[in-house]
mmCIF file of C-alpha atoms in Angstrom:
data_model
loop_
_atom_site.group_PDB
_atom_site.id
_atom_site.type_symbol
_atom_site.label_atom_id
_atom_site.label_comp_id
_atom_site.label_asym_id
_atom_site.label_seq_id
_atom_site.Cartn_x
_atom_site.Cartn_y
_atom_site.Cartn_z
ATOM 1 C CA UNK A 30 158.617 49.759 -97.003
ATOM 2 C CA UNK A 31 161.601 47.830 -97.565
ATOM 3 C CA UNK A 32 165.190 49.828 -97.389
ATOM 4 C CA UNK A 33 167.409 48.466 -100.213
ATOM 5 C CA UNK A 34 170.902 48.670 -100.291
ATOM 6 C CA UNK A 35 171.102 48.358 -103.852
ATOM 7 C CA UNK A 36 168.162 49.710 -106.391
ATOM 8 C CA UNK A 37 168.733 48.430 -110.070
ATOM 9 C CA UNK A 38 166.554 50.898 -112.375
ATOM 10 C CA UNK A 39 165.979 49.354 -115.808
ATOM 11 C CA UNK A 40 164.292 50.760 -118.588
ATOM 12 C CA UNK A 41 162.611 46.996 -120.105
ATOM 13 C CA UNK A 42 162.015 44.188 -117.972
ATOM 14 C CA UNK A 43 165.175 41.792 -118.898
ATOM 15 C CA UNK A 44 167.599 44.534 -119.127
ATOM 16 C CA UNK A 45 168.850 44.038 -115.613
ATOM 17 C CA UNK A 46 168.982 40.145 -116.066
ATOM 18 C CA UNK A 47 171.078 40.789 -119.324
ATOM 19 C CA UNK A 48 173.324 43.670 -117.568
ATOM 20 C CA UNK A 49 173.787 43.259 -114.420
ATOM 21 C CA UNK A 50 172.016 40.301 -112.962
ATOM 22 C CA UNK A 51 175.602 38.161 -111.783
ATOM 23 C CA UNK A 52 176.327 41.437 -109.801
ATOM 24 C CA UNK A 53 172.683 41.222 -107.870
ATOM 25 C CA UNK A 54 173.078 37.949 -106.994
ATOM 26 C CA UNK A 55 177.171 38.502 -105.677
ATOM 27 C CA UNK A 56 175.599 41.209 -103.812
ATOM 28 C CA UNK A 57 172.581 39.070 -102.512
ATOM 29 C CA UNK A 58 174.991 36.644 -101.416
ATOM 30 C CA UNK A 59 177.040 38.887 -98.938
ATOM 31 C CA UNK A 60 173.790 39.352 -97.646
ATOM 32 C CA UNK A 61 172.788 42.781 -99.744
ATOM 33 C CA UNK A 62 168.723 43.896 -99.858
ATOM 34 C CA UNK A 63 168.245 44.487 -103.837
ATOM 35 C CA UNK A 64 165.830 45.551 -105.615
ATOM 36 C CA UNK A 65 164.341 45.837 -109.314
ATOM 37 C CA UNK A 66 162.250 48.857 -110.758
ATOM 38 C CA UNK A 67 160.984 48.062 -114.280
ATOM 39 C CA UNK A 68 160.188 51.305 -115.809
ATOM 40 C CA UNK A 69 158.060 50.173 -118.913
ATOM 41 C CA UNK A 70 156.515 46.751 -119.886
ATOM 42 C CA UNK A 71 158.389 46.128 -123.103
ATOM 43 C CA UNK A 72 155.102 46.665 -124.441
ATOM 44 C CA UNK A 73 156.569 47.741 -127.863
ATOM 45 C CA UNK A 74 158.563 44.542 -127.728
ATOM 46 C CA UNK A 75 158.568 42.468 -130.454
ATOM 47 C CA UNK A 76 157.766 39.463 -129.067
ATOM 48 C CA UNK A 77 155.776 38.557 -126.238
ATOM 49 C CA UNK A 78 153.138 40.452 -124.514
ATOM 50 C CA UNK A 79 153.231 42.960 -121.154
ATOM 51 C CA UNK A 80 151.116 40.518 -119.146
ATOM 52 C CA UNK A 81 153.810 37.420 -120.152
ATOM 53 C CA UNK A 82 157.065 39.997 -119.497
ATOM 54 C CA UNK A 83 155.261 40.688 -116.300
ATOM 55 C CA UNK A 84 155.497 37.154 -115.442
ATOM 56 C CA UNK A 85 158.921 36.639 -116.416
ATOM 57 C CA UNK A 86 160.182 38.939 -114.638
ATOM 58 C CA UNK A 87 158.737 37.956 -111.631
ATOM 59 C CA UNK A 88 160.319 34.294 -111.857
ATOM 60 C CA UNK A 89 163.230 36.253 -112.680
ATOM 61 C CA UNK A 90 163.200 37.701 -109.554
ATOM 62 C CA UNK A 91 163.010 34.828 -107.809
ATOM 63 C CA UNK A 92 166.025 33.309 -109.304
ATOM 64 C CA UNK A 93 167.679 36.537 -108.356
ATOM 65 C CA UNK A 94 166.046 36.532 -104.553
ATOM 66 C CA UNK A 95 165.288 39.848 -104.942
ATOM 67 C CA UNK A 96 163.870 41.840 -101.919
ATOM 68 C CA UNK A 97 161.570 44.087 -104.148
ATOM 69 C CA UNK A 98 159.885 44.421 -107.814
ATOM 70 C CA UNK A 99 157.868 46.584 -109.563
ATOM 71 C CA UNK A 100 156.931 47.984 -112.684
ATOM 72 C CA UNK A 101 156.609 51.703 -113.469
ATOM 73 C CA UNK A 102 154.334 51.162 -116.711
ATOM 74 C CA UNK A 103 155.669 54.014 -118.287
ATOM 75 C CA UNK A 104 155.475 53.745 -122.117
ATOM 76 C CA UNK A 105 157.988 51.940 -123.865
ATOM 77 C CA UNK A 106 159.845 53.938 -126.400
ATOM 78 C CA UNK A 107 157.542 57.095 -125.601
ATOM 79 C CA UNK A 108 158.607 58.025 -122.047
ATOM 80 C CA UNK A 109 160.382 61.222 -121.879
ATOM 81 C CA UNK A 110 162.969 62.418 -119.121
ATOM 82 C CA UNK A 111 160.139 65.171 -118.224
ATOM 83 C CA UNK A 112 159.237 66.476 -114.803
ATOM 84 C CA UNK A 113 156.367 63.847 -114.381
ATOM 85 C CA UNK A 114 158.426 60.818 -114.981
ATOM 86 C CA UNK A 115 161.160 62.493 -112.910
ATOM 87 C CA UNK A 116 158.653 63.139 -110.375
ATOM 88 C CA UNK A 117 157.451 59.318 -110.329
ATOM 89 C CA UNK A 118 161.117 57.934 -110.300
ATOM 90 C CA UNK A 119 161.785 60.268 -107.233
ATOM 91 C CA UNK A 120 158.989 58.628 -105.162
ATOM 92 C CA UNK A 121 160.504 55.461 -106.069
ATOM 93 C CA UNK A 122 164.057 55.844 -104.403
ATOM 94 C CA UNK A 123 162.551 58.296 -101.849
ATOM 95 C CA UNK A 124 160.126 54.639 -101.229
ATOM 96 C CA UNK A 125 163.472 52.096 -101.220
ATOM 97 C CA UNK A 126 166.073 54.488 -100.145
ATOM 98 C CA UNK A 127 169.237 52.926 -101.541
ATOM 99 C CA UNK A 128 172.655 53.653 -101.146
ATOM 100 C CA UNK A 129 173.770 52.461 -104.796
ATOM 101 C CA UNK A 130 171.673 52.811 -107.623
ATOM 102 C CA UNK A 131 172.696 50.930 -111.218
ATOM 103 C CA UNK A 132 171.022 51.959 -113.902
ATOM 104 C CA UNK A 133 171.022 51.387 -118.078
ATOM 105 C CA UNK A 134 174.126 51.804 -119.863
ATOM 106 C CA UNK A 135 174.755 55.965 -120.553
ATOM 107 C CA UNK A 136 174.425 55.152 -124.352
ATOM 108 C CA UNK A 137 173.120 51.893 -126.270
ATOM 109 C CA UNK A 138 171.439 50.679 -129.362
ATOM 110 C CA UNK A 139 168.245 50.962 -127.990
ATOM 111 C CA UNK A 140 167.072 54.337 -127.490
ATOM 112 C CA UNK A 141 164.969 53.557 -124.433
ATOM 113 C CA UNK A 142 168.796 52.404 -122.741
ATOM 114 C CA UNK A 143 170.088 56.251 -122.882
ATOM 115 C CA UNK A 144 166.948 57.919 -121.775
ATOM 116 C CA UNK A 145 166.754 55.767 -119.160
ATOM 117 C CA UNK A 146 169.916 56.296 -117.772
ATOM 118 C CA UNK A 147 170.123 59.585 -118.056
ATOM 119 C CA UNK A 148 166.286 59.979 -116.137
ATOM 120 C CA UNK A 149 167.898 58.105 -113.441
ATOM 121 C CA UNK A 150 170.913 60.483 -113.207
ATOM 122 C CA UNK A 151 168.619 63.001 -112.426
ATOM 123 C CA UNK A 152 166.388 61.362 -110.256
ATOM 124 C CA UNK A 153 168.876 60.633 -108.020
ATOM 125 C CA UNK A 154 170.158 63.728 -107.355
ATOM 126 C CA UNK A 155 166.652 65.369 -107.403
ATOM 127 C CA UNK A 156 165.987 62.947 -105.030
ATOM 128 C CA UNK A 157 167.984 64.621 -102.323
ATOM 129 C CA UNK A 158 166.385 68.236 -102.591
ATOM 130 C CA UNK A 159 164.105 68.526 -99.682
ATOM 131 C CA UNK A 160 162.076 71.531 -101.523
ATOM 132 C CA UNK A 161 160.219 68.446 -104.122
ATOM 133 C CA UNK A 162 157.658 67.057 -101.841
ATOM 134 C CA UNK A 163 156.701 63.291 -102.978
ATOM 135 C CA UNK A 164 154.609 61.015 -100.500
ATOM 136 C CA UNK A 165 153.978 57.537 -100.448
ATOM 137 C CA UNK A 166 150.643 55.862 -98.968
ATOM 138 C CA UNK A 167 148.979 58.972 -97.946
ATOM 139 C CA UNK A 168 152.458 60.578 -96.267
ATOM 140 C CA UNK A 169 155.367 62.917 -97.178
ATOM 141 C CA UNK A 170 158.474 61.126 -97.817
ATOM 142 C CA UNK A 171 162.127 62.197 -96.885
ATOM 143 C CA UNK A 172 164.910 63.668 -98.857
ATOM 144 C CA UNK A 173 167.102 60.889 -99.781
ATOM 145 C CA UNK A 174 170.247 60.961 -102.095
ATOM 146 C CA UNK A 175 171.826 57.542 -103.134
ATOM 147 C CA UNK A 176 175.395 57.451 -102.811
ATOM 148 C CA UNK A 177 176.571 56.538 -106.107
ATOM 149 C CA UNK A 178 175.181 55.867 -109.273
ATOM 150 C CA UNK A 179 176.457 52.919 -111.937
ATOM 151 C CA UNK A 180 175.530 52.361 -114.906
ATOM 152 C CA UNK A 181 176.088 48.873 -116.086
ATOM 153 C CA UNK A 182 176.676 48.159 -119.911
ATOM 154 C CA UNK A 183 174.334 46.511 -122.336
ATOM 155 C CA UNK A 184 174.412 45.891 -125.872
ATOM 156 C CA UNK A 185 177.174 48.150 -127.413
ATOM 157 C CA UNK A 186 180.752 47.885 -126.410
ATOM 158 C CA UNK A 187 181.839 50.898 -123.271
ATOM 159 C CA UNK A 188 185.359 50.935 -122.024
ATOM 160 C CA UNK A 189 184.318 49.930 -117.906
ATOM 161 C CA UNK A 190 185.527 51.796 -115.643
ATOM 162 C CA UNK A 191 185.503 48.815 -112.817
ATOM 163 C CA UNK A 192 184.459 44.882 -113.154
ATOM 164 C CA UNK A 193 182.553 42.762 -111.062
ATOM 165 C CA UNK A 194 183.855 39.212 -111.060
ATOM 166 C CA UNK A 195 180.530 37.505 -111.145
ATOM 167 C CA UNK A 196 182.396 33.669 -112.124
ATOM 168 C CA UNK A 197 180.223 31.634 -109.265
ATOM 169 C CA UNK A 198 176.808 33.636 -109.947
ATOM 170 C CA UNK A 199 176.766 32.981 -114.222
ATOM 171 C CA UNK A 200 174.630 29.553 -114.091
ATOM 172 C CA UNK A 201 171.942 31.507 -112.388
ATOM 173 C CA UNK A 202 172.603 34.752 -114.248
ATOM 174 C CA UNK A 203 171.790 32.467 -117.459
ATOM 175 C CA UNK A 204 168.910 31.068 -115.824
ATOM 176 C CA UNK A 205 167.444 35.030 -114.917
ATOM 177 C CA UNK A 206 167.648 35.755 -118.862
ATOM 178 C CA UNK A 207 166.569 32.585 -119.903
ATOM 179 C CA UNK A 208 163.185 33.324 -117.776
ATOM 180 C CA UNK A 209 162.182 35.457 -120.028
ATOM 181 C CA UNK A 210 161.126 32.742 -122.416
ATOM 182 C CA UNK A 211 158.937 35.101 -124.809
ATOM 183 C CA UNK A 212 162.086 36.826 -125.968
ATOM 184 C CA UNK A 213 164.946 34.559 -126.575
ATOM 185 C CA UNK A 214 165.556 32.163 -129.300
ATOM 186 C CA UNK A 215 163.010 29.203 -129.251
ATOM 187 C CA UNK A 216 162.963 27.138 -132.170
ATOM 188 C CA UNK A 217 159.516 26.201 -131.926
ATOM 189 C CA UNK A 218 158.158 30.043 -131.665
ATOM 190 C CA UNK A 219 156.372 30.838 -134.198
ATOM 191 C CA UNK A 220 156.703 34.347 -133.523
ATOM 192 C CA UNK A 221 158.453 36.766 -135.178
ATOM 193 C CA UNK A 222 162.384 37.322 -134.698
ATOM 194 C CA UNK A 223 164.001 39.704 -133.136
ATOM 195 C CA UNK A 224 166.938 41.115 -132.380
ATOM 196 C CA UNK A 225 167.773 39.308 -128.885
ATOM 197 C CA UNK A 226 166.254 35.932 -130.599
ATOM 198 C CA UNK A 227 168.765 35.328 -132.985
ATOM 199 C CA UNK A 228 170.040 31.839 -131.728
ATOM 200 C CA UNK A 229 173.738 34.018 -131.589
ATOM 201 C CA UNK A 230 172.472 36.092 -129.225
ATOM 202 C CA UNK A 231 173.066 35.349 -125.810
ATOM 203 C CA UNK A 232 176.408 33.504 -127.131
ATOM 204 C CA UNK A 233 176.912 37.143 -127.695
ATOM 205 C CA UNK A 234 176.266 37.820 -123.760
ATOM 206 C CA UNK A 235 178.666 35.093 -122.663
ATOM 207 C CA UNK A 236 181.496 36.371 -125.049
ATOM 208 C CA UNK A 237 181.216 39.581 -123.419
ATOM 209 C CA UNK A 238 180.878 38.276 -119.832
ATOM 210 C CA UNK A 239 184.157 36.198 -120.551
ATOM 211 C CA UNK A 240 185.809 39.275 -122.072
ATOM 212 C CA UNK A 241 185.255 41.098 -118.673
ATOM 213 C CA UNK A 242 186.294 38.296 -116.657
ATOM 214 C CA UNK A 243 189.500 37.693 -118.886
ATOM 215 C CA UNK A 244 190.328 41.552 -118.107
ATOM 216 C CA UNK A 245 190.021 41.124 -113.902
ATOM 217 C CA UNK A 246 192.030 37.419 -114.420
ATOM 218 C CA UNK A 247 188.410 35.585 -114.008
ATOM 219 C CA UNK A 248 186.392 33.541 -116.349
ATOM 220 C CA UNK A 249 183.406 36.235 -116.134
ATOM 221 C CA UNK A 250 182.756 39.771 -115.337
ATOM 222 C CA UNK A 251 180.526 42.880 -115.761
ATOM 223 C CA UNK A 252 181.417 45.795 -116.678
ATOM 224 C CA UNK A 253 180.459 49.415 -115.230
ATOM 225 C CA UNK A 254 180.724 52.973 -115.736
ATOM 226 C CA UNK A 255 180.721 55.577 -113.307
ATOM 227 C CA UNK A 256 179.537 58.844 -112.902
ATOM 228 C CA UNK A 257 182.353 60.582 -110.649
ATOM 229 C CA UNK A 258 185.558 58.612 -109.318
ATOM 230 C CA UNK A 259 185.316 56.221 -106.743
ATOM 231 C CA UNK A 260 187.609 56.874 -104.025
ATOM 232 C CA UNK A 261 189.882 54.177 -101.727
ATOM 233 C CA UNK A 262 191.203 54.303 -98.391
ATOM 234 C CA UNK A 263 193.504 51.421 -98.995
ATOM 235 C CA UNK A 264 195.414 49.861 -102.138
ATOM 236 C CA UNK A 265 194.785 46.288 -101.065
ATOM 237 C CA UNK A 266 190.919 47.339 -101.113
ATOM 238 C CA UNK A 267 191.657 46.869 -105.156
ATOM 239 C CA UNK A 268 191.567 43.730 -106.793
#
């Protein structure tokens, strides 16, 4: 088992990439364990195929040095925030044992986004109640609670409540998306088009990247919400 300090939960492979990927590798830098859980396979994805998003997100991963991956395989667009996927999720952080978990933005155009945040929400915090017994490899697994849950945003506009200035991290943010070659635009795909590959798209991702980092006085940023106030021991701690 490897401890994480930060667990990203994302309900599509390329969701954390798109959302939060310059704040992995800020946190990677200072020398920060994180992780990835994929909960589905983007099966129901337009383009592309589950055993080709597999593979992108692993070179994904390596761009973003991550210290874990894997993939839930629970059903894109059908998985339900029910006691079984709960249940599943639970074993996860109970595995990885994070002390920050960000997860899909609270409300989004894609359905999947919502659901997904909101079935990490509770899997934290079931997490911590010793009375659900999960085990991992054959034995029982501790109680554990992450200390605070994010949720970064994603395609529709949320007022952040904090910004992470992730300016020296974007080249290799880009290069995490642009891994996932099945989905963005590719003039020579002679698949169908989608909504992420419109050629405007991820000019759409760097306009709101710079938006963020224009907020915090830096050239990029992403942007978070949070699900109970963060408290400071010191005013210089704030940027």
């Amino acid at each position: 088992m490897t401890k994480l300090d930060v667990l990203v939960i994302a309900a599509h492979p390329d969701d954390a990439e798109l959302g939060c990927s310059g704040t992995i590798l800020s946190q990677v830098a200072k020398g920060y364990k994180v992780g990835i859980v994929d909960l589905t396979q983007g099966e129901m994805g337009t383009r592309g195929t589950p055993e080709l998003r597999l593979q992108e997100a692993e070179a994904a991963g390596k761009i973003l040095k991550l210290s874990a991956r894997e993939n839930l395989g629970f059903k894109d667009i059908y998985f339900t925030n029910d006691e079984a996927h709960q249940h599943r999720l639970i074993e996860v952080i109970r595995k990885y044992q994070p002390e920050i978990v960000l997860a899909n933005a609270i409300s989004d155009r894609h359905p999947d986004h919502g659901k997904g945040a909101d079935l990490a929400t509770k899997a934290c915090f079931m997490s911590g109640l010793r009375k659900i017994e999960t085990s991992f490899e054959g034995k029982s697994q501790d109680a554990w609670r992450p200390k605070f849950v994010y949720h970064y945003i994603q395609n529709n506009y949320i007022k952040p409540d904090f910004i992470v200035d992730i300016t020296p991290y974007w080249e290799d943010k880009v290069a995490s998306i642009k891994a996932y070659k099945s989905q963005f635009f590719d003039p020579n795909s002679q698949e169908p088009a989608s909504f992420i590959s419109d050629p405007e798209f991820l000019p759409f991702i760097e306009s709101r990247a710079r938006e963020f980092g224009h907020r915090i006085l830096k050239t990029y940023g992403e942007g978070f919400t949070v699900e109970r106030f963060i408290g400071v021991e010191d005013l210089f701690d704030l940027k």
